[in-house]
Amino acid sequence: LFKLIRARAAVSAMVATVSGDPGPPDTRAAFSSSELGTVNGKLHRFAVDQHELLSCFAACKFAKNGKGALCVFTNCGLDELLVEEDEPGFTDARALRRQMLLVWGGFTDKASGDCTLAKLLEKVSPDLQKNVEKSIDASCTRETFPLVVLAGIQFATLDVLEGLRVPLNKMLGKEGHCVMSVKYGEFREALKCGLGHAFEEACVVELDDDEV
């Protein structure tokens, strides 16, 4: 299992430094066409709300390992990850003690064997793999990074599952995934922040617990 660091969800001042919005997400999920517009809007807000943590992690991994994509695995469905406080189902989603596992899917020979993009995406469709690779070619720079959200246990590799707490005897929501491009805002600041956290190869984020 790759090394893990555990943290609470972190959203603070760096949100204000986002220079521009995340690009439109490419969503493939068990949602109707009428629901996808709402889901895409929530994915946008998720990327902005979690921008500090995502950009800091991505910056230090890009600096160390070269091109790749930030993969975010969850122990809940996409609808449960994105449900908002004033919506039905928010309390039930929090009861799952939702988690995200962040890991950089390396696309170069610098990546360790269990953190290559191919290894981390072995449970997803070939079409999604191609979309991620295209996103890396187009947006893995010192200005932007590819963000791959994989919400649902079916997408998790065995190593990822060892890092997540899977809710038992509870029905999970609709699984889904997306690929989007996110701006760092200021790469040097994101890198400085990431190096200060001394991230391991993966980071487990507790979304609902006050303590970890």
Coordinates of C-alpha atoms in Angstrom, one line a residue:
L1 CA 0.0 0.0 0.0
F2 CA 1.3 3.4 -0.8
K3 CA 2.1 5.6 2.2
L4 CA -0.9 7.7 3.5
I5 CA -1.3 10.9 5.4
R6 CA -4.6 11.7 7.0
A7 CA -6.1 15.2 7.2
R8 CA -9.3 17.1 7.6
A9 CA -10.8 18.8 4.6
A10 CA -9.1 22.2 4.2
V11 CA -10.7 25.2 2.6
S12 CA -9.3 28.6 3.4
A13 CA -7.6 31.7 2.0
M14 CA -6.3 30.2 -1.2
V15 CA -9.8 29.8 -2.6
A16 CA -9.8 33.5 -3.1
T17 CA -6.7 33.2 -5.3
V18 CA -8.3 31.0 -8.0
S19 CA -7.6 32.8 -11.2
G20 CA -10.5 31.7 -13.4
D21 CA -12.9 28.8 -13.1
P22 CA -12.3 25.1 -13.4
G23 CA -12.9 23.9 -17.0
P24 CA -16.2 22.2 -17.8
P25 CA -16.2 18.7 -16.4
D26 CA -16.6 15.6 -18.6
T27 CA -19.1 13.7 -16.5
R28 CA -20.1 10.0 -16.9
A29 CA -22.5 8.9 -14.2
A30 CA -25.8 7.2 -13.6
F31 CA -27.7 10.5 -13.9
S32 CA -30.4 11.5 -16.4
S33 CA -29.6 14.2 -19.0
S34 CA -31.7 16.7 -17.0
E35 CA -29.7 16.0 -13.9
L36 CA -26.3 16.4 -15.5
G37 CA -26.4 20.2 -15.6
T38 CA -26.9 20.3 -11.8
V39 CA -24.2 17.7 -11.2
N40 CA -21.7 19.7 -13.3
G41 CA -22.5 22.8 -11.4
K42 CA -21.8 21.0 -8.1
L43 CA -18.6 19.5 -9.4
H44 CA -17.5 23.1 -10.2
R45 CA -18.3 24.2 -6.7
F46 CA -16.5 21.1 -5.2
A47 CA -13.3 22.0 -7.1
V48 CA -13.5 25.6 -5.9
D49 CA -14.3 24.6 -2.3
Q50 CA -11.5 22.1 -2.1
H51 CA -9.1 24.2 -4.2
E52 CA -6.4 24.8 -1.6
L53 CA -6.0 21.1 -0.7
L54 CA -6.2 19.9 -4.3
S55 CA -3.9 22.5 -5.8
C56 CA -1.2 22.1 -3.0
F57 CA -1.2 18.3 -3.3
A58 CA -1.1 18.5 -7.2
A59 CA 1.7 21.1 -7.3
C60 CA 4.1 19.1 -5.1
K61 CA 3.4 15.8 -6.9
F62 CA 3.8 17.4 -10.3
A63 CA 7.1 19.0 -9.2
K64 CA 8.4 15.6 -8.0
N65 CA 6.9 13.1 -10.4
G66 CA 6.2 15.1 -13.6
K67 CA 3.1 14.9 -15.7
G68 CA 0.1 13.1 -14.4
A69 CA -3.4 13.6 -13.0
L70 CA -4.8 14.2 -9.5
C71 CA -7.1 11.2 -8.8
V72 CA -9.7 11.6 -6.1
F73 CA -11.3 8.4 -4.9
T74 CA -14.2 8.4 -2.5
N75 CA -16.0 5.9 -0.2
C76 CA -19.4 7.3 -1.3
G77 CA -21.4 7.9 -4.4
L78 CA -21.1 11.1 -6.5
D79 CA -24.4 12.4 -5.3
E80 CA -23.4 11.9 -1.7
L81 CA -20.1 13.6 -2.3
L82 CA -21.7 16.6 -3.8
V83 CA -24.9 17.0 -1.8
E84 CA -25.2 20.4 -0.3
E85 CA -26.2 21.4 3.3
D86 CA -29.7 22.7 2.4
E87 CA -30.6 19.6 0.3
P88 CA -32.4 16.4 1.3
G89 CA -29.9 13.6 2.0
F90 CA -27.2 15.8 3.5
T91 CA -27.5 14.3 7.0
D92 CA -27.6 10.8 5.6
A93 CA -24.5 11.5 3.5
R94 CA -22.6 12.9 6.6
A95 CA -23.5 9.7 8.5
L96 CA -21.4 7.7 6.0
R97 CA -18.3 9.6 7.3
R98 CA -17.3 10.5 3.8
Q99 CA -13.7 10.3 2.7
M100 CA -11.6 11.3 -0.2
L101 CA -8.3 9.6 -1.1
L102 CA -6.0 11.9 -3.1
V103 CA -3.2 10.3 -5.2
W104 CA -1.2 11.5 -8.2
G105 CA -1.5 9.2 -11.1
G106 CA 1.9 9.5 -12.7
F107 CA 2.3 9.5 -16.4
T108 CA 6.2 9.3 -16.5
D109 CA 8.8 6.9 -15.5
K110 CA 9.3 8.8 -12.2
A111 CA 6.0 7.4 -10.8
S112 CA 6.3 4.5 -8.4
G113 CA 4.7 1.2 -9.5
D114 CA 1.5 1.5 -7.4
C115 CA 1.0 5.2 -8.3
T116 CA 1.1 5.0 -12.1
L117 CA -2.0 6.3 -14.0
A118 CA -2.4 2.9 -15.5
K119 CA -2.5 1.2 -12.2
L120 CA -4.8 3.7 -10.5
L121 CA -7.3 3.6 -13.5
E122 CA -7.3 -0.2 -13.9
K123 CA -11.0 -0.4 -12.8
V124 CA -12.3 2.3 -15.1
S125 CA -13.4 2.1 -18.8
P126 CA -10.9 2.5 -21.7
D127 CA -12.8 5.6 -22.7
L128 CA -12.2 7.3 -19.4
Q129 CA -8.5 6.3 -19.5
K130 CA -8.3 8.0 -22.9
N131 CA -10.1 11.1 -21.6
V132 CA -7.7 11.4 -18.7
E133 CA -4.6 11.0 -21.0
K134 CA -6.0 13.7 -23.3
S135 CA -6.5 16.0 -20.3
I136 CA -2.9 15.4 -19.2
D137 CA -1.6 16.3 -22.7
A138 CA -3.8 19.5 -22.7
S139 CA -3.7 20.7 -19.1
C140 CA -0.9 19.3 -17.0
T141 CA 1.3 22.4 -16.7
R142 CA 2.4 24.9 -14.1
E143 CA -0.8 26.7 -14.7
T144 CA -3.4 23.9 -14.6
F145 CA -3.7 20.3 -13.5
P146 CA -6.1 17.5 -14.5
L147 CA -8.6 16.5 -11.7
V148 CA -10.2 13.0 -11.9
V149 CA -13.0 12.4 -9.5
L150 CA -13.9 8.7 -9.0
A151 CA -16.8 8.5 -6.7
G152 CA -17.8 5.0 -5.9
I153 CA -16.2 1.9 -4.6
Q154 CA -16.2 0.1 -7.9
F155 CA -13.5 2.4 -9.2
A156 CA -11.1 1.8 -6.3
T157 CA -8.0 -0.5 -6.7
L158 CA -7.1 -2.9 -3.8
D159 CA -4.5 -0.4 -2.6
V160 CA -7.0 2.4 -2.6
L161 CA -9.6 0.3 -0.7
E162 CA -7.1 -0.3 2.0
G163 CA -6.9 3.4 2.6
L164 CA -10.7 4.1 2.6
R165 CA -13.2 3.2 5.2
V166 CA -16.0 1.5 3.3
P167 CA -19.5 1.9 5.0
L168 CA -20.9 -1.4 5.9
N169 CA -24.6 -2.4 5.6
K170 CA -25.4 1.0 4.0
M171 CA -26.6 1.6 0.4
L172 CA -24.3 4.0 -1.3
G173 CA -25.5 6.6 -3.9
K174 CA -25.0 6.8 -7.6
E175 CA -21.4 6.1 -8.7
G176 CA -19.9 8.4 -11.2
H177 CA -16.7 10.1 -12.4
C178 CA -15.5 13.2 -14.1
V179 CA -12.4 14.7 -15.6
M180 CA -11.8 18.5 -15.4
S181 CA -9.0 21.0 -15.7
V182 CA -8.3 23.1 -12.6
K183 CA -6.1 26.2 -12.4
Y184 CA -3.6 26.5 -9.7
G185 CA -4.0 30.2 -9.3
E186 CA -0.4 30.7 -8.3
F187 CA 1.8 27.6 -8.8
R188 CA 4.6 28.7 -6.6
E189 CA 2.3 29.4 -3.7
A190 CA 0.5 26.1 -4.2
L191 CA 3.9 24.3 -4.3
K192 CA 5.1 26.0 -1.1
C193 CA 1.9 25.0 0.6
G194 CA 2.2 21.4 -0.5
L195 CA 5.8 21.1 0.6
G196 CA 4.8 22.5 4.0
H197 CA 2.3 19.7 4.4
A198 CA 5.0 17.0 3.7
F199 CA 2.4 14.9 1.9
E200 CA 3.0 11.2 1.5
E201 CA 2.1 9.3 -1.7
A202 CA -1.6 9.5 -0.9
C203 CA -3.7 11.7 1.4
V204 CA -7.0 10.5 3.0
V205 CA -9.3 13.4 3.7
E206 CA -12.1 13.2 6.3
L207 CA -15.0 15.3 5.0
D208 CA -17.3 14.8 8.0
D209 CA -15.2 14.1 11.1
D210 CA -14.0 16.9 13.3
E211 CA -11.0 14.9 14.3
V212 CA -8.9 12.4 12.4

